[in-house]
Tab-separated table of N, CA and C in Angstrom:
chain	number	residue	atom	x	y	z
A	1386	UNK	N	-92.824	27.744	-1.070
A	1386	UNK	CA	-93.837	28.472	-1.145
A	1386	UNK	C	-94.746	28.603	-2.203
A	1387	UNK	N	-96.218	28.624	-2.028
A	1387	UNK	CA	-97.190	28.662	-3.170
A	1387	UNK	C	-97.736	29.877	-3.168
A	1388	UNK	N	-97.903	30.420	-4.417
A	1388	UNK	CA	-98.448	31.821	-4.627
A	1388	UNK	C	-99.702	31.570	-5.659
A	1389	UNK	N	-100.905	32.190	-5.082
A	1389	UNK	CA	-101.955	32.244	-5.813
A	1389	UNK	C	-102.591	33.215	-6.183
A	1390	UNK	N	-102.846	33.619	-7.223
A	1390	UNK	CA	-103.514	34.769	-7.901
A	1390	UNK	C	-104.915	34.423	-8.083
A	1391	UNK	N	-105.793	35.185	-7.349
A	1391	UNK	CA	-107.351	34.912	-7.722
A	1391	UNK	C	-107.862	36.128	-8.013
A	1392	UNK	N	-108.877	35.639	-9.184
A	1392	UNK	CA	-109.875	36.835	-9.667
A	1392	UNK	C	-111.040	36.606	-9.063
A	1393	UNK	N	-111.501	37.293	-8.419
A	1393	UNK	CA	-112.955	37.247	-7.805
A	1393	UNK	C	-113.842	38.410	-8.146
A	1394	UNK	N	-115.101	37.860	-8.676
A	1394	UNK	CA	-115.977	38.974	-9.062
A	1394	UNK	C	-116.817	39.266	-7.868
A	1395	UNK	N	-117.087	40.600	-7.540
A	1395	UNK	CA	-117.808	41.026	-6.368
A	1395	UNK	C	-118.361	42.287	-6.548
A	1396	UNK	N	-119.662	42.439	-6.293
A	1396	UNK	CA	-120.479	43.641	-6.757
A	1396	UNK	C	-120.066	44.078	-7.992
A	1397	UNK	N	-120.146	43.346	-9.185
A	1397	UNK	CA	-119.976	43.694	-10.760
A	1397	UNK	C	-118.368	44.388	-10.945
A	1398	UNK	N	-117.474	43.920	-10.011
A	1398	UNK	CA	-116.169	44.308	-9.993
A	1398	UNK	C	-115.421	43.010	-9.930
A	1399	UNK	N	-114.074	43.109	-10.713
A	1399	UNK	CA	-113.348	41.939	-10.690
A	1399	UNK	C	-112.218	42.442	-9.649
A	1400	UNK	N	-111.952	41.564	-8.466
A	1400	UNK	CA	-110.858	42.025	-7.552
A	1400	UNK	C	-109.842	40.932	-7.799
A	1401	UNK	N	-108.548	41.220	-7.556
A	1401	UNK	CA	-107.643	40.408	-7.878
A	1401	UNK	C	-106.915	40.112	-6.182
A	1402	UNK	N	-106.685	39.021	-5.968
A	1402	UNK	CA	-106.410	38.614	-4.503
A	1402	UNK	C	-105.055	37.832	-4.499
A	1403	UNK	N	-103.853	38.120	-3.920
A	1403	UNK	CA	-102.744	37.280	-3.974
A	1403	UNK	C	-102.590	36.574	-2.686
A	1404	UNK	N	-102.728	35.314	-2.733
A	1404	UNK	CA	-102.376	34.474	-1.479
A	1404	UNK	C	-101.079	33.752	-1.507
A	1405	UNK	N	-100.363	33.859	-0.469
A	1405	UNK	CA	-99.131	33.465	-0.398
A	1405	UNK	C	-99.135	32.207	0.858
A	1406	UNK	N	-99.125	30.959	0.231
A	1406	UNK	CA	-99.128	29.685	1.381
A	1406	UNK	C	-97.627	29.170	1.561
A	1407	UNK	N	-97.647	28.580	2.417
A	1407	UNK	CA	-96.195	28.143	2.740
A	1407	UNK	C	-96.375	26.542	2.733
A	1408	UNK	N	-97.398	25.656	2.757
A	1408	UNK	CA	-97.534	24.423	2.570
A	1408	UNK	C	-98.805	24.077	2.050
A	1409	UNK	N	-98.871	22.639	1.360
A	1409	UNK	CA	-100.182	22.428	0.626
A	1409	UNK	C	-101.420	22.456	1.824
A	1410	UNK	N	-100.997	21.969	3.083
A	1410	UNK	CA	-102.326	21.568	3.919
A	1410	UNK	C	-103.171	22.850	4.128
A	1411	UNK	N	-102.517	24.003	3.856
A	1411	UNK	CA	-103.508	25.427	3.922
A	1411	UNK	C	-104.284	25.688	2.862
A	1412	UNK	N	-103.915	25.086	1.818
A	1412	UNK	CA	-104.726	25.480	0.448
A	1412	UNK	C	-106.447	25.221	0.806
A	1413	UNK	N	-106.736	24.161	1.151
A	1413	UNK	CA	-108.218	23.990	1.199
A	1413	UNK	C	-108.648	24.836	2.344
A	1414	UNK	N	-108.119	24.926	3.474
A	1414	UNK	CA	-108.415	25.816	4.543
A	1414	UNK	C	-108.523	27.132	4.170
A	1415	UNK	N	-107.804	27.700	3.303
A	1415	UNK	CA	-107.694	28.956	2.734
A	1415	UNK	C	-108.922	29.138	1.806
A	1416	UNK	N	-109.134	28.231	0.804
A	1416	UNK	CA	-110.094	28.567	-0.101
A	1416	UNK	C	-111.668	28.568	0.455
A	1417	UNK	N	-111.767	27.631	1.586
A	1417	UNK	CA	-113.226	27.571	2.399
A	1417	UNK	C	-113.354	28.698	3.053
A	1418	UNK	N	-112.107	29.501	3.573
A	1418	UNK	CA	-112.310	30.688	4.484
A	1418	UNK	C	-112.548	31.770	3.339
A	1419	UNK	N	-111.796	31.797	2.143
A	1419	UNK	CA	-112.160	32.819	1.493
A	1419	UNK	C	-113.472	32.803	0.708
A	1420	UNK	N	-114.043	31.601	0.496
A	1420	UNK	CA	-115.534	31.690	-0.039
A	1420	UNK	C	-116.480	32.271	1.168
A	1421	UNK	N	-116.120	31.944	2.283
A	1421	UNK	CA	-116.981	32.462	3.490
A	1421	UNK	C	-116.631	34.156	3.674
A	1422	UNK	N	-115.583	34.488	3.205
A	1422	UNK	CA	-115.332	36.036	3.735
A	1422	UNK	C	-115.402	36.861	2.273
A	1423	UNK	N	-115.973	36.601	1.206
A	1423	UNK	CA	-116.175	37.352	0.071
A	1423	UNK	C	-116.683	38.665	0.390
A	1424	UNK	N	-115.990	39.650	0.126
A	1424	UNK	CA	-116.650	40.967	0.483
A	1424	UNK	C	-116.400	41.455	1.870
A	1425	UNK	N	-115.512	40.849	2.691
A	1425	UNK	CA	-115.032	41.010	4.025
A	1425	UNK	C	-113.814	41.510	4.105
A	1426	UNK	N	-113.242	41.353	5.100
A	1426	UNK	CA	-111.718	41.916	5.376
A	1426	UNK	C	-110.636	41.737	4.321
A	1427	UNK	N	-110.642	40.277	3.805
A	1427	UNK	CA	-109.712	39.814	3.008
A	1427	UNK	C	-109.859	40.757	1.538
A	1428	UNK	N	-110.952	41.170	1.244
A	1428	UNK	CA	-110.984	41.870	-0.072
A	1428	UNK	C	-110.953	43.339	-0.118
A	1429	UNK	N	-110.742	43.802	1.090
A	1429	UNK	CA	-110.801	45.405	1.080
A	1429	UNK	C	-109.811	46.171	0.198
A	1430	UNK	N	-110.130	47.164	-0.293
A	1430	UNK	CA	-109.698	47.783	-1.337
A	1430	UNK	C	-109.034	48.889	-0.580
A	1431	UNK	N	-107.832	49.421	-1.257
A	1431	UNK	CA	-107.539	50.910	-0.554
A	1431	UNK	C	-108.354	52.048	-1.184
A	1432	UNK	N	-108.482	52.983	-0.313
A	1432	UNK	CA	-109.250	54.204	-0.423
A	1432	UNK	C	-110.778	53.914	-0.089
A	1433	UNK	N	-111.177	52.910	0.590
A	1433	UNK	CA	-112.489	52.612	0.786
A	1433	UNK	C	-112.883	53.422	2.112
A	1434	UNK	N	-113.930	53.741	2.322
A	1434	UNK	CA	-114.458	54.546	3.413
A	1434	UNK	C	-114.573	53.405	4.375
A	1435	UNK	N	-114.463	53.671	6.072
A	1435	UNK	CA	-114.735	52.504	6.867
A	1435	UNK	C	-116.102	52.156	7.013
A	1436	UNK	N	-117.265	52.886	6.862
A	1436	UNK	CA	-118.484	52.504	6.664
A	1436	UNK	C	-118.608	51.360	5.711
A	1437	UNK	N	-117.993	51.408	4.640
A	1437	UNK	CA	-118.344	50.589	3.603
A	1437	UNK	C	-117.605	49.253	3.773
A	1438	UNK	N	-116.665	49.049	4.599
A	1438	UNK	CA	-115.798	47.742	4.782
A	1438	UNK	C	-116.590	46.827	5.704
A	1439	UNK	N	-117.922	46.369	5.451
A	1439	UNK	CA	-118.624	45.606	6.102
A	1439	UNK	C	-118.635	44.207	5.384
A	1440	UNK	N	-118.835	43.097	5.913
A	1440	UNK	CA	-119.022	41.811	5.311
A	1440	UNK	C	-120.113	41.760	4.401
A	1441	UNK	N	-120.330	40.642	3.371
A	1441	UNK	CA	-121.334	40.621	2.515
A	1441	UNK	C	-122.715	40.742	3.111
A	1442	UNK	N	-122.999	39.921	4.265
A	1442	UNK	CA	-124.267	39.983	4.899
A	1442	UNK	C	-124.731	41.220	5.618
A	1443	UNK	N	-123.584	42.076	6.145
A	1443	UNK	CA	-123.757	43.234	6.721
A	1443	UNK	C	-123.985	44.392	5.851
A	1444	UNK	N	-123.564	44.259	4.584
A	1444	UNK	CA	-123.821	45.216	3.699
A	1444	UNK	C	-125.047	45.540	2.852
A	1445	UNK	N	-125.945	44.298	3.061
A	1445	UNK	CA	-127.373	44.468	2.621
A	1445	UNK	C	-128.185	45.064	3.384
A	1446	UNK	N	-129.040	45.762	2.741
A	1446	UNK	CA	-129.867	46.615	3.555
A	1446	UNK	C	-130.728	46.049	4.425
A	1447	UNK	N	-130.913	46.429	5.707
A	1447	UNK	CA	-131.797	45.713	6.780
A	1447	UNK	C	-133.294	45.810	6.522
A	1448	UNK	N	-133.994	44.754	6.634
A	1448	UNK	CA	-135.319	44.794	6.306
A	1448	UNK	C	-135.969	45.320	7.512
A	1449	UNK	N	-136.885	46.259	7.556
A	1449	UNK	CA	-137.612	46.993	8.410
A	1449	UNK	C	-138.457	45.795	9.215
A	1450	UNK	N	-138.389	46.012	10.454
A	1450	UNK	CA	-139.463	45.324	11.339
A	1450	UNK	C	-140.973	45.612	10.933
A	1451	UNK	N	-141.811	44.644	10.811
A	1451	UNK	CA	-143.240	45.037	10.573
A	1451	UNK	C	-143.829	44.823	11.832
A	1452	UNK	N	-144.802	45.890	12.034
A	1452	UNK	CA	-145.484	46.142	13.083
A	1452	UNK	C	-146.976	45.922	12.868
A	1453	UNK	N	-147.413	45.057	13.524
A	1453	UNK	CA	-148.967	44.528	13.213
A	1453	UNK	C	-149.898	45.504	14.537
A	1454	UNK	N	-150.913	45.891	13.910
A	1454	UNK	CA	-151.601	46.584	14.801
A	1454	UNK	C	-152.275	45.464	16.128
A	1455	UNK	N	-152.666	45.948	17.173
A	1455	UNK	CA	-153.155	45.097	18.122
A	1455	UNK	C	-154.646	44.745	17.791
A	1456	UNK	N	-154.779	43.424	18.087
A	1456	UNK	CA	-156.344	43.079	17.564
A	1456	UNK	C	-157.372	43.580	18.690
A	1457	UNK	N	-156.829	43.613	19.897
A	1457	UNK	CA	-158.005	43.848	20.841
A	1457	UNK	C	-157.320	44.866	21.541
A	1458	UNK	N	-157.568	46.332	21.154
A	1458	UNK	CA	-156.859	47.423	21.895
A	1458	UNK	C	-157.623	47.633	23.138
A	1459	UNK	N	-156.825	48.138	24.057
A	1459	UNK	CA	-157.256	48.041	25.397
A	1459	UNK	C	-157.984	49.545	25.702
A	1460	UNK	N	-159.268	49.555	26.180
A	1460	UNK	CA	-159.904	50.784	26.183
A	1460	UNK	C	-159.437	51.616	27.130
A	1461	UNK	N	-159.068	53.012	26.653
A	1461	UNK	CA	-158.813	54.096	27.697
A	1461	UNK	C	-159.707	54.485	28.656
A	1462	UNK	N	-159.373	55.148	29.824
A	1462	UNK	CA	-160.367	55.504	30.612
A	1462	UNK	C	-161.453	56.495	29.970
A	1463	UNK	N	-161.114	57.543	29.016
A	1463	UNK	CA	-162.112	58.329	28.353
A	1463	UNK	C	-163.002	57.913	27.670
A	1464	UNK	N	-162.593	56.692	26.893
A	1464	UNK	CA	-163.637	55.928	26.155
A	1464	UNK	C	-164.602	55.242	26.987
A	1465	UNK	N	-164.553	54.573	28.129
A	1465	UNK	CA	-165.385	53.809	28.754
A	1465	UNK	C	-166.245	54.738	29.578
A	1466	UNK	N	-165.868	56.060	29.919
A	1466	UNK	CA	-167.004	57.121	30.265
A	1466	UNK	C	-167.890	57.301	29.365
A	1467	UNK	N	-167.490	57.594	27.961
A	1467	UNK	CA	-168.312	57.767	27.041
A	1467	UNK	C	-169.386	56.499	26.766
A	1468	UNK	N	-169.056	55.361	27.032
A	1468	UNK	CA	-169.644	54.388	26.597
A	1468	UNK	C	-170.696	54.232	27.919
A	1469	UNK	N	-170.164	54.556	28.956
A	1469	UNK	CA	-171.058	54.059	30.262
A	1469	UNK	C	-172.129	55.246	30.386
A	1470	UNK	N	-171.957	56.553	29.800
A	1470	UNK	CA	-173.171	57.661	29.862
A	1470	UNK	C	-173.733	57.881	28.504
A	1471	UNK	N	-174.840	56.974	28.166
A	1471	UNK	CA	-175.610	57.213	27.014
A	1471	UNK	C	-176.348	58.313	26.874
A	1472	UNK	N	-176.643	59.000	25.488
A	1472	UNK	CA	-177.584	59.863	25.211
A	1472	UNK	C	-179.130	59.912	25.627
A	1473	UNK	N	-179.792	60.605	26.125
A	1473	UNK	CA	-181.158	60.318	26.305
A	1473	UNK	C	-181.807	60.004	25.079
A	1474	UNK	N	-181.506	60.529	24.008
A	1474	UNK	CA	-182.284	60.113	22.599
A	1474	UNK	C	-181.590	59.339	21.813
A	1475	UNK	N	-180.787	58.328	22.460
A	1475	UNK	CA	-179.936	57.431	21.634
A	1475	UNK	C	-180.793	56.218	21.472
A	1476	UNK	N	-181.400	55.905	20.519
A	1476	UNK	CA	-182.625	54.863	20.266
A	1476	UNK	C	-181.856	53.466	20.289
A	1477	UNK	N	-180.537	53.630	19.584
A	1477	UNK	CA	-179.975	52.186	19.468
A	1477	UNK	C	-179.522	51.662	20.806
A	1478	UNK	N	-179.034	52.638	21.721
A	1478	UNK	CA	-178.627	52.068	22.962
A	1478	UNK	C	-179.987	51.737	23.748
A	1479	UNK	N	-181.174	52.077	23.887
A	1479	UNK	CA	-182.129	51.620	24.453
A	1479	UNK	C	-182.510	50.279	24.054
A	1480	UNK	N	-182.358	50.236	22.636
A	1480	UNK	CA	-182.785	48.866	21.894
A	1480	UNK	C	-181.974	47.823	22.336
A	1481	UNK	N	-180.467	48.174	22.325
A	1481	UNK	CA	-179.560	46.958	22.714
A	1481	UNK	C	-179.115	46.918	24.024
A	1482	UNK	N	-179.892	47.535	25.115
A	1482	UNK	CA	-179.534	47.499	26.309
A	1482	UNK	C	-180.262	46.474	27.094
A	1483	UNK	N	-181.104	45.837	26.380
A	1483	UNK	CA	-181.683	44.640	27.036
A	1483	UNK	C	-180.980	43.246	26.673
A	1484	UNK	N	-180.177	43.372	25.786
A	1484	UNK	CA	-179.457	42.319	25.384
A	1484	UNK	C	-178.496	41.727	26.345
A	1485	UNK	N	-178.286	40.446	26.472
A	1485	UNK	CA	-177.434	39.996	27.712
A	1485	UNK	C	-175.852	40.098	27.401
A	1486	UNK	N	-175.451	40.416	25.974
A	1486	UNK	CA	-174.012	40.613	25.740
A	1486	UNK	C	-173.509	42.001	26.261
A	1487	UNK	N	-172.313	42.065	26.907
A	1487	UNK	CA	-172.024	43.294	27.297
A	1487	UNK	C	-170.855	43.910	26.200
A	1488	UNK	N	-170.645	45.064	26.232
A	1488	UNK	CA	-169.744	45.755	25.006
A	1488	UNK	C	-168.566	45.035	25.103
A	1489	UNK	N	-167.880	44.602	26.223
A	1489	UNK	CA	-166.541	44.057	26.179
A	1489	UNK	C	-166.345	42.756	25.883
A	1490	UNK	N	-167.399	41.641	25.767
A	1490	UNK	CA	-167.382	40.573	25.326
A	1490	UNK	C	-167.719	40.181	24.105
A	1491	UNK	N	-168.470	41.341	23.417
A	1491	UNK	CA	-169.129	41.340	22.110
A	1491	UNK	C	-167.937	41.904	21.162
A	1492	UNK	N	-166.903	42.567	21.504
A	1492	UNK	CA	-165.933	42.852	20.692
A	1492	UNK	C	-164.830	41.594	19.983
A	1493	UNK	N	-164.743	40.837	20.948
A	1493	UNK	CA	-163.918	39.603	20.627
A	1493	UNK	C	-163.121	39.122	21.945
A	1494	UNK	N	-162.348	38.052	21.853
A	1494	UNK	CA	-161.775	37.342	23.067
A	1494	UNK	C	-161.955	35.927	23.041
A	1495	UNK	N	-161.817	35.263	24.178
A	1495	UNK	CA	-161.849	33.848	24.244
A	1495	UNK	C	-163.337	33.419	23.936
A	1496	UNK	N	-163.543	32.170	23.574
A	1496	UNK	CA	-164.610	31.653	23.480
A	1496	UNK	C	-165.543	31.398	24.746
A	1497	UNK	N	-164.759	31.036	25.858
A	1497	UNK	CA	-165.373	30.824	26.984
A	1497	UNK	C	-165.994	32.359	27.589
A	1498	UNK	N	-165.479	33.463	27.280
A	1498	UNK	CA	-165.959	34.587	27.567
A	1498	UNK	C	-167.106	35.311	26.982
A	1499	UNK	N	-167.413	34.687	25.827
A	1499	UNK	CA	-168.586	35.206	24.953
A	1499	UNK	C	-169.748	34.601	25.497
A	1500	UNK	N	-170.981	35.310	25.189
A	1500	UNK	CA	-172.268	35.076	25.834
A	1500	UNK	C	-172.655	33.694	25.040
A	1501	UNK	N	-173.406	32.999	25.782
A	1501	UNK	CA	-173.855	31.624	25.183
A	1501	UNK	C	-174.825	32.012	24.103
A	1502	UNK	N	-174.949	31.229	23.056
A	1502	UNK	CA	-175.927	31.493	21.869
A	1502	UNK	C	-177.026	30.746	22.148
A	1503	UNK	N	-178.278	31.333	21.846
A	1503	UNK	CA	-179.624	30.571	22.215
A	1503	UNK	C	-179.795	29.869	21.092
A	1504	UNK	N	-180.554	28.645	21.213
A	1504	UNK	CA	-180.726	27.673	20.208
A	1504	UNK	C	-181.955	28.579	19.393
A	1505	UNK	N	-181.869	28.289	18.046
A	1505	UNK	CA	-183.136	28.765	17.295
A	1505	UNK	C	-184.155	27.571	17.041
A	1506	UNK	N	-185.239	27.723	17.109
A	1506	UNK	CA	-186.512	26.788	17.314
A	1506	UNK	C	-186.572	26.384	15.700
A	1507	UNK	N	-187.137	25.319	15.604
A	1507	UNK	CA	-187.733	24.946	14.252
A	1507	UNK	C	-188.736	25.677	13.535
A	1508	UNK	N	-189.604	26.484	14.417
A	1508	UNK	CA	-190.402	27.475	13.982
A	1508	UNK	C	-189.804	28.760	13.292
A	1509	UNK	N	-188.717	28.976	13.748
A	1509	UNK	CA	-188.000	30.295	13.374
A	1509	UNK	C	-187.200	29.828	12.246
A	1510	UNK	N	-186.707	28.695	12.192
A	1510	UNK	CA	-186.041	28.485	10.883
A	1510	UNK	C	-186.795	28.166	9.666
A	1511	UNK	N	-188.092	27.651	9.905
A	1511	UNK	CA	-189.027	27.707	9.011
A	1511	UNK	C	-189.500	28.838	8.323
A	1512	UNK	N	-189.694	29.953	9.385
A	1512	UNK	CA	-190.285	31.196	9.068
A	1512	UNK	C	-189.163	32.221	8.259
A	1513	UNK	N	-187.875	31.860	8.454
A	1513	UNK	CA	-186.722	32.311	7.830
A	1513	UNK	C	-186.636	31.682	6.597
A	1514	UNK	N	-186.963	30.572	6.280
A	1514	UNK	CA	-186.831	29.776	4.953
A	1514	UNK	C	-188.086	30.221	3.920
A	1515	UNK	N	-189.295	30.669	4.866
A	1515	UNK	CA	-190.338	30.957	3.820
A	1515	UNK	C	-190.201	32.180	3.450
A	1516	UNK	N	-189.880	33.153	4.184
A	1516	UNK	CA	-189.736	34.572	3.649
A	1516	UNK	C	-188.960	35.516	4.491
A	1517	UNK	N	-188.621	35.032	5.681
A	1517	UNK	CA	-187.652	35.986	6.654
A	1517	UNK	C	-188.445	36.580	7.714
A	1518	UNK	N	-189.730	36.447	7.748
A	1518	UNK	CA	-190.531	37.132	8.834
A	1518	UNK	C	-191.005	36.003	9.952
A	1519	UNK	N	-190.969	36.448	11.105
A	1519	UNK	CA	-191.172	35.530	12.046
A	1519	UNK	C	-192.808	35.706	12.478
């Protein structure tokens, strides 16, 4: 019979573990098993509460799941009604109502659903470079 006494450091404490082996073939398997189970059931001490007798990986605090906001929130029914009924004195709505882009496609989405860009003429480019007025 082989008797090993191991002193293991775990959570800033030194633990004494006694192992009794019956033959030499069990030595390597036992040490591999011990290295995997440090802080687990083999190293339990008397007087510990049940909740603290977890393995080393389970004893670590769980990292909370990160919840990212939705990129394109779905409009609710009340918001769509507000956008559909503009105020009579709303000048910005009357100015942008003639544009081809709808409110759903300008917020974002696939490029195929976006309105096509109108090409800028050379005269417009020259006017912008000269002073910004057309």
